[in-house]
CSV table of C-alpha atoms and ligand atoms in Angstrom, one decimal:
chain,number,residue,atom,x,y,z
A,287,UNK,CA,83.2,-31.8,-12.3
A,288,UNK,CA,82.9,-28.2,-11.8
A,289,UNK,CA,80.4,-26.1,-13.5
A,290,UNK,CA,79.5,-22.9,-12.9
A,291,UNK,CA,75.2,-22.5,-13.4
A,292,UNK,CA,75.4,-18.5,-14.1
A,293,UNK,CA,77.9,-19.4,-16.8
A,294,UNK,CA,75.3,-22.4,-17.9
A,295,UNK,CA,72.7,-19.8,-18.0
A,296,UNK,CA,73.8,-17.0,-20.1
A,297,UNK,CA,75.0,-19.9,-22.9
A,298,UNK,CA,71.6,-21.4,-23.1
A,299,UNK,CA,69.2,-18.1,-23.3
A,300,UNK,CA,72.0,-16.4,-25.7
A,301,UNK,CA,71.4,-20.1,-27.5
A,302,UNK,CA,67.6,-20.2,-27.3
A,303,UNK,CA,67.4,-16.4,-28.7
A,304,UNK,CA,68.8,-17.5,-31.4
A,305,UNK,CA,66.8,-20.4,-32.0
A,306,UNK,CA,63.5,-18.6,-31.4
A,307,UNK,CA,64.6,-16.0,-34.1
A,308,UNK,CA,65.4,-18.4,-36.6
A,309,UNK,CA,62.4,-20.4,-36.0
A,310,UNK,CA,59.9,-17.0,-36.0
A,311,UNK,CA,61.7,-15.8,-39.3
A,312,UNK,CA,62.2,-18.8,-41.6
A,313,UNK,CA,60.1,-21.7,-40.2
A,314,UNK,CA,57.1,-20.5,-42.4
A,315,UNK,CA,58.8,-20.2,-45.4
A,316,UNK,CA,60.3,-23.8,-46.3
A,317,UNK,CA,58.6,-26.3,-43.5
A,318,UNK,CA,58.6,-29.8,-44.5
A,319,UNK,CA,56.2,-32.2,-42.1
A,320,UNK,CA,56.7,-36.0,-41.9
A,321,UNK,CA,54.7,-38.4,-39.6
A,322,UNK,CA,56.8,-41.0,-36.7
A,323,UNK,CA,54.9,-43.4,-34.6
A,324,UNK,CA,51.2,-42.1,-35.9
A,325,UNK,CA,49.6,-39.9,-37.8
A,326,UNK,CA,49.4,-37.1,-35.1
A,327,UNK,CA,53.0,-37.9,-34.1
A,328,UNK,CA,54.8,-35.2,-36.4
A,329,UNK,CA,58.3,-34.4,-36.8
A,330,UNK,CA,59.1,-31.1,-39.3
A,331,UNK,CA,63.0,-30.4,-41.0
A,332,UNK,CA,63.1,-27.7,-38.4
A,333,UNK,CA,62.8,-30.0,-35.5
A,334,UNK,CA,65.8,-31.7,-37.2
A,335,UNK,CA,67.9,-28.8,-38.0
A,336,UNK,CA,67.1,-27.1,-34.5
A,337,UNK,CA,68.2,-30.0,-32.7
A,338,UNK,CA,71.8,-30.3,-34.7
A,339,UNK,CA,72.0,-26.4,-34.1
A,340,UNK,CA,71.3,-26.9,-30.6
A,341,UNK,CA,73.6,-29.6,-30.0
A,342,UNK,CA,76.7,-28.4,-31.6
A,343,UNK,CA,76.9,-25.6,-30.0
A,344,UNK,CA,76.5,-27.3,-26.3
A,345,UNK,CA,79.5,-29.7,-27.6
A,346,UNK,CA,81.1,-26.5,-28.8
A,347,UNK,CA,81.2,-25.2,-25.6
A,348,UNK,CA,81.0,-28.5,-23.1
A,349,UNK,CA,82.8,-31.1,-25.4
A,350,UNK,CA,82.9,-33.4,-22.0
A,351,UNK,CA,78.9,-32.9,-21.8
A,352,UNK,CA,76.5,-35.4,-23.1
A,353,UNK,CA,73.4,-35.3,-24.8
A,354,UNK,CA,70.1,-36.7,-24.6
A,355,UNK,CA,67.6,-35.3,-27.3
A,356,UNK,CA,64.1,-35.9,-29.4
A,357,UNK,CA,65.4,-36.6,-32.9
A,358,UNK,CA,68.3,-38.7,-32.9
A,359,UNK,CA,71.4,-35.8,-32.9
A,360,UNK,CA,72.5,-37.0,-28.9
A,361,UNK,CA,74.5,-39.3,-27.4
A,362,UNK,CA,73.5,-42.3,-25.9
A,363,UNK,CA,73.4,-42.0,-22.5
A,364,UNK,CA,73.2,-44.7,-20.5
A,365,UNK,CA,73.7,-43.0,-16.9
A,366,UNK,CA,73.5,-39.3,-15.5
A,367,UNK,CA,77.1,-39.1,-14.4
A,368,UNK,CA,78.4,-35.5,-15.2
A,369,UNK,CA,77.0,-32.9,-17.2
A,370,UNK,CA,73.7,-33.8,-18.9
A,371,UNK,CA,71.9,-31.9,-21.1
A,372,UNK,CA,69.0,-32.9,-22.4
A,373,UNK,CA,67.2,-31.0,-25.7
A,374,UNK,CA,63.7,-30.5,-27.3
A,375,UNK,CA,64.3,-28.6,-30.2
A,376,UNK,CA,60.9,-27.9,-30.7
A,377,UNK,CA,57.9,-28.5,-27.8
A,378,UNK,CA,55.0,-28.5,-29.5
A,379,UNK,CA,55.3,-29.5,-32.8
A,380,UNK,CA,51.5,-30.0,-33.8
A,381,UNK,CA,50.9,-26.6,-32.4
A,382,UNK,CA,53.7,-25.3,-34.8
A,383,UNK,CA,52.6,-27.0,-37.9
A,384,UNK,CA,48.5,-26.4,-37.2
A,385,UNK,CA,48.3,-23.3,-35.5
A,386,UNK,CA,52.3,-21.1,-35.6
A,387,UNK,CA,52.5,-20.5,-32.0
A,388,UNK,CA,52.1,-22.1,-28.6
A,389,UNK,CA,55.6,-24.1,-29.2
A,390,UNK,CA,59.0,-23.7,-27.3
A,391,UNK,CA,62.1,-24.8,-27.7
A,392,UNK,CA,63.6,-26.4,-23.9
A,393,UNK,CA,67.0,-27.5,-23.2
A,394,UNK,CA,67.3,-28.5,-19.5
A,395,UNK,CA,71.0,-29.1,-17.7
A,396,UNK,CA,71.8,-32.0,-15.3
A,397,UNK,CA,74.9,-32.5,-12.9
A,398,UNK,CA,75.5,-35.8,-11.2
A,399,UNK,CA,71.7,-36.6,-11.4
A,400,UNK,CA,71.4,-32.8,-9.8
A,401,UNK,CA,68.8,-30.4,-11.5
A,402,UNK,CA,70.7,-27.4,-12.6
A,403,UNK,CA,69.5,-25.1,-15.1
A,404,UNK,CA,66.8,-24.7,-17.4
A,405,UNK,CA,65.6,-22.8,-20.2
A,406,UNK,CA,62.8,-22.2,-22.4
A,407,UNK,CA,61.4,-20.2,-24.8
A,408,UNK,CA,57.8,-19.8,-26.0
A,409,UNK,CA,59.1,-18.8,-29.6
A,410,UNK,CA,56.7,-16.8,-31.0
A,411,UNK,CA,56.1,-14.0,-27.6
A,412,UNK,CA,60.4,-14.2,-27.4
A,413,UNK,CA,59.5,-14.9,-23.8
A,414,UNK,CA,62.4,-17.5,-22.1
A,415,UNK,CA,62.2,-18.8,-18.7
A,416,UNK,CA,65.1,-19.4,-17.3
A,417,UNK,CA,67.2,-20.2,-14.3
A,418,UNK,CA,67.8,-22.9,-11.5
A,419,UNK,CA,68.3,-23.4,-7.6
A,420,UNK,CA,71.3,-21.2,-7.5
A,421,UNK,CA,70.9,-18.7,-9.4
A,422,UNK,CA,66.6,-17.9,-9.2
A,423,UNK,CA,64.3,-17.9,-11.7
A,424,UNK,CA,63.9,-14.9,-15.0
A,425,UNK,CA,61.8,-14.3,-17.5
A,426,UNK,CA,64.3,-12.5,-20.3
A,427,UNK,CA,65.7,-10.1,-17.7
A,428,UNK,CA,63.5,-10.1,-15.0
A,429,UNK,CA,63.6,-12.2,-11.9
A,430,UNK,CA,60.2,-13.5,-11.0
A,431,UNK,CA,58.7,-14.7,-7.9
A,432,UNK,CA,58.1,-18.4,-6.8
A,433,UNK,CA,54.1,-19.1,-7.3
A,434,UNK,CA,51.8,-19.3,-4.2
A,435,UNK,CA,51.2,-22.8,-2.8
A,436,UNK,CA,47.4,-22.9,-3.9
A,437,UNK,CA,45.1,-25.8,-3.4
A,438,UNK,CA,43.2,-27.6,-6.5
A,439,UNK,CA,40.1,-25.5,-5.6
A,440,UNK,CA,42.2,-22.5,-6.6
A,441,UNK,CA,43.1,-23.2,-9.6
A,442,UNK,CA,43.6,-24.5,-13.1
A,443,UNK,CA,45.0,-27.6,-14.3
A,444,UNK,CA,46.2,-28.9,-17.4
A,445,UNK,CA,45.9,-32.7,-18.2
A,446,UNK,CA,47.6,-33.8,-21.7
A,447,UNK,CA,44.5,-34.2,-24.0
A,448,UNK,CA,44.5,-38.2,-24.3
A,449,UNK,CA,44.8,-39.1,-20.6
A,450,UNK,CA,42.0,-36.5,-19.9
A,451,UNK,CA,39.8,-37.6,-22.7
A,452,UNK,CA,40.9,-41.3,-21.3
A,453,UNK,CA,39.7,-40.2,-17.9
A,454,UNK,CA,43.5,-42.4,-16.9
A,455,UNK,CA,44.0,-42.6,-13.4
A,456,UNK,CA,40.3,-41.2,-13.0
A,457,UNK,CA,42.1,-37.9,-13.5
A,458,UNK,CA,38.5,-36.6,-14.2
A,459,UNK,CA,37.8,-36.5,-10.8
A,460,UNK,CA,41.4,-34.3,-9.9
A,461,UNK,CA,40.0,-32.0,-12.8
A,462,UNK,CA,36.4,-31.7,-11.1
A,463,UNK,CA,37.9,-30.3,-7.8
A,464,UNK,CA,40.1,-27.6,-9.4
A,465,UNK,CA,38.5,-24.1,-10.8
A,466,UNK,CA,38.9,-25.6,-14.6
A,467,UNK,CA,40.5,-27.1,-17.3
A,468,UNK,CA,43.0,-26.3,-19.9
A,469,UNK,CA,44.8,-28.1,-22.6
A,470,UNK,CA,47.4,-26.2,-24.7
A,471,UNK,CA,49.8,-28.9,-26.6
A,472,UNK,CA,53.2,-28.4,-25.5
A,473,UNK,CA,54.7,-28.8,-22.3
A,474,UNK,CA,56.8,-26.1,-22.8
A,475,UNK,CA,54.1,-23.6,-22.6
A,476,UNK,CA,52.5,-25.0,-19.7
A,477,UNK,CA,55.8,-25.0,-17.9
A,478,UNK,CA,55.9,-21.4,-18.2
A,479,UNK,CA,52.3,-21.0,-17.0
A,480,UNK,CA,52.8,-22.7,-13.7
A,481,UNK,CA,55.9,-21.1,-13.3
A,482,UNK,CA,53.8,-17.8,-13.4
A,483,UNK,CA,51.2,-19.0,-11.3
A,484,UNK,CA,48.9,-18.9,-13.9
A,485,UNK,CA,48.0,-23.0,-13.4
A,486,UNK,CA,48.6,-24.8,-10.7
A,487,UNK,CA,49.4,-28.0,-11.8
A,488,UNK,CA,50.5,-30.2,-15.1
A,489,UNK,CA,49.7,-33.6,-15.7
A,490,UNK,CA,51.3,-36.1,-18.8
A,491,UNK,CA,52.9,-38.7,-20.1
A,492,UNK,CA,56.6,-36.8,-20.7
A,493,UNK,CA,59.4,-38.2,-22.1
A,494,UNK,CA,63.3,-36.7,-20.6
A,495,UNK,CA,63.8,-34.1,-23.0
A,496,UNK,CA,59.6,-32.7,-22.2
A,497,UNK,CA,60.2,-32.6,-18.7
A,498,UNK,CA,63.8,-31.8,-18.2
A,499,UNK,CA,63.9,-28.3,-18.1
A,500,UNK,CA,60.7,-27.7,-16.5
A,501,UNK,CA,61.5,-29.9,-14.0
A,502,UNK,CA,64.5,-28.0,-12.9
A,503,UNK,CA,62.8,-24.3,-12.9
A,504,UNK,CA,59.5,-25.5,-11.5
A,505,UNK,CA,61.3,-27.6,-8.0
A,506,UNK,CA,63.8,-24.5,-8.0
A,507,UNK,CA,60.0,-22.3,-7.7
A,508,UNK,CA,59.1,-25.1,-4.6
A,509,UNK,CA,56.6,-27.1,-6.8
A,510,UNK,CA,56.6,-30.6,-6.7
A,511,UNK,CA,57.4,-33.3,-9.3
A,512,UNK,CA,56.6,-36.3,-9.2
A,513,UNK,CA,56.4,-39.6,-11.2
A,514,UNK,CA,52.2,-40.9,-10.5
A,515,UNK,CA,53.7,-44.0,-9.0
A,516,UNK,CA,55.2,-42.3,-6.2
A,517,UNK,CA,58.7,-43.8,-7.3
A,518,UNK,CA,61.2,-40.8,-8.2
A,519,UNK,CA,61.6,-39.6,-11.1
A,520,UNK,CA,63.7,-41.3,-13.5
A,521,UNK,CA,65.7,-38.8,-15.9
A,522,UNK,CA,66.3,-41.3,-18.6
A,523,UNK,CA,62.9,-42.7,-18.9
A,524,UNK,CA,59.4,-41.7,-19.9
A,525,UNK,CA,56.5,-41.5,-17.4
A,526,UNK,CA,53.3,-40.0,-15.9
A,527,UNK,CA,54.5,-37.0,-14.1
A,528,UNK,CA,52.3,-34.7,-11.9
A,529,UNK,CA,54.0,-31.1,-11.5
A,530,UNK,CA,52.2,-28.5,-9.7
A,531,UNK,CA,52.2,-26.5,-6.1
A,532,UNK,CA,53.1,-28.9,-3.3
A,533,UNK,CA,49.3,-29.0,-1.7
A,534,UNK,CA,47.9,-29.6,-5.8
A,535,UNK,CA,50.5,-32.5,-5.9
A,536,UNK,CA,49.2,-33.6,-2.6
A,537,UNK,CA,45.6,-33.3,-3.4
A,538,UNK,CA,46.4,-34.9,-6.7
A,539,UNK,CA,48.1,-38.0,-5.7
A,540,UNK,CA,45.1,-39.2,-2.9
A,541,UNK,CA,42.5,-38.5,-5.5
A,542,UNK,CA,44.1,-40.7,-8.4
A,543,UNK,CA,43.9,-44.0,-8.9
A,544,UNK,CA,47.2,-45.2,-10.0
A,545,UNK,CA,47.6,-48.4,-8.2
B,828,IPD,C1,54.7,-33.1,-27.0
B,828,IPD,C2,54.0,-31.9,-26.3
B,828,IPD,C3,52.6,-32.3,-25.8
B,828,IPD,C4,52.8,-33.5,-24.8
B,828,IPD,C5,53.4,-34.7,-25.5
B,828,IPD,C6,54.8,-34.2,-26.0
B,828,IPD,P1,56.5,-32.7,-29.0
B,828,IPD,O1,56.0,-32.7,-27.4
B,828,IPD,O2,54.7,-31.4,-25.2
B,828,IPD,O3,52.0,-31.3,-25.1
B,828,IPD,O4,51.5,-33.9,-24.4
B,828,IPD,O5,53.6,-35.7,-24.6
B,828,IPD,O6,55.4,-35.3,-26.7
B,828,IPD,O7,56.4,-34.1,-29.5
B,828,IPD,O8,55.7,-31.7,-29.7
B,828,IPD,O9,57.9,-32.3,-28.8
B,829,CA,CA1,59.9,-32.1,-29.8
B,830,CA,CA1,58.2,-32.3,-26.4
C-alpha cells in the first residue's frame, strides 16, 4: 500500500485541532463521568463522542484503514497488515475530570507493522507533537530537535503511579539513580516531555492506543522503546514499556528486576 506520511500528517494535526477545541470549549459544560474496571478507571461522554469523531473522519478519508481504539468505536484488528491507526480519544481522563488539564488526545499511524506518524495534543496549551521518521518531528509549526542522549543521573523520570508506589520491578532503585521523580497522569503529556528533553525516560503499563503515537515520534527522536521483558514490542497488546534516551533505557534495563 502506498501512503504518503506528509499527507498523513497534515490530516491528523488539522484533526486533533479540532478535537482540542471542542474539548477546551464544551467539555466543561455538559461532562457526564461513568466508572469501567474500578472506581479510578473513568470513562466521560466525551471520551465517547471524541473517539466516534475521531474515527469517522480517518474512515472518511482512509476507508481501507483500520482501527484500533479505547472505547469500543474500532475495528477488530487482528494483525498489523496495512494501514493501522490506532486512537485515544482522550489520555488522561482522571486528569480531565479532577483537575481540566494535563490530558491529550493521541492518534498514532502504522504501516505493515512500520511506525509512521504520530500526533498529539496536550488540549488545554493547543500544543501538538507531531511527525515521524520521514518527515521530522514539530511542535504546531516548528521543527524541534531530537533530545540529548543523557544518562539516568541527568535526569528525570516518570514511573506510572501504581508500579512506583508498588516499587514493580524494584523500579525504586532506577528512580534513586536519576535527578528525580515525576508523575503527571497521562502518557500523552509525558510523551511530549521526553520528546522535549524535559525527562528522560517513561515507565508504564500502556495499552496500544497509550503508546502508539509516542512510540512513533519518540524512536523517530532516537529514543528507545522497549517492552521490560526485552521481547519487542507487540502493537496489539498491552505491556510494561520503558521509553526514554538510549543510555536511560540501557541503564534502566540492568538495574530492573524483571525476570
Ligand atoms: C491512562 C493514562 C495514565 C497511564 C494509564 C493509562 P487513560 O490513560 O495515560 O497516565 O498510567 O496506564 O491508561 O485511561 O486516561 O486514557
Ligand atoms: Ca483514554
Ligand atoms: Ca490512555
Amino acid at each position: 500500500m502506498q501512503v504518503d506520511s506528509k499527507e498523513i500528517d497534515a490530516f491528523l494535526v488539522e484533526l486533533l485541532t479540532k478535537v482540542g477545541k471542542f474539548l477546551r470549549e464544551d467539555s466543561i459544560k455538559k461532562m457526564s463521568v461513568a466508572t469501567k474496571k474500578n472506581r479510578n478507571d473513568l470513562v466521560t461522554n466525551f471520551d465517547k463522542k471524541t473517539e466516534q469523531y475521531i474515527n469517522g473522519k480517518i474512515k472518511d478519508a482512509y476507508p481501507e484503514a483500520t482501527i484500533v481504539s479505547e472505547e469500543g468505536y474500532g475495528d477488530l484488528v487482528k494483525d498489523m497488515s496495512g494501514l493501522v491507526f490506532f486512537v485515544d480519544p482522550i489520555d488522561g481522563t482522571m486528569n480531565f475530570v479532577k483537575r481540566g488539564d494535563n490530558f491529550a488526545s493521541m492518534i498514532g499511524a502504522y504501516i505493515d507493522g512500520e511506525p509512521l506518524n504520530g500526533a498529539i495534543i496536550d488540549v488545554m496549551s493547543n500544543e501538538i507533537y507531531h511527525g515521524g521518521k520521514e518527515i521530522g518531528l514539530f511542535i504546531n509549526d516548528r521543527k524541534i530537535d531530537n533530545p540529548k542522549n543523557l544518562p539516568l543521573v541527568e535526569g528525570l523520570v516518570d514511573v506510572s503511579a501504581p508500579m512506583a508506589l508498588a516499587n514493580k520491578f524494584a523500579v525504586q532503585d532506577v528512580i534513586k539513580k536519576s535527578s528525580g521523580f515525576r508523575v503527571y497522569g497521562s502518557a500523552g503529556i509525558i510523551f511530549g516531555h521526553l520528546l522535549t528533553g524535559k525527562e528522560v525516560m517513561y515507565m508504564s503499563y500502556l495499552a496500544p492506543w497509550d503508546l502508539a503515537a509516542g512510540r512513533v515520534m519518540c524512536e523517530a527522536a532516537g529514543m528507545s522503546v522497549v517492552s521490560i521483558d526485552g521481547a519487542p514490542i507487540n502493537m496489539l497488546e498491552s505491556q510494561v514499556v520503558i521509553v526514554g534516551t538510549q543510555k536511560v533505557v540501557s541503564e534502566a534495563l540492568k538495574t530492573l528486576k524483571a525476570r
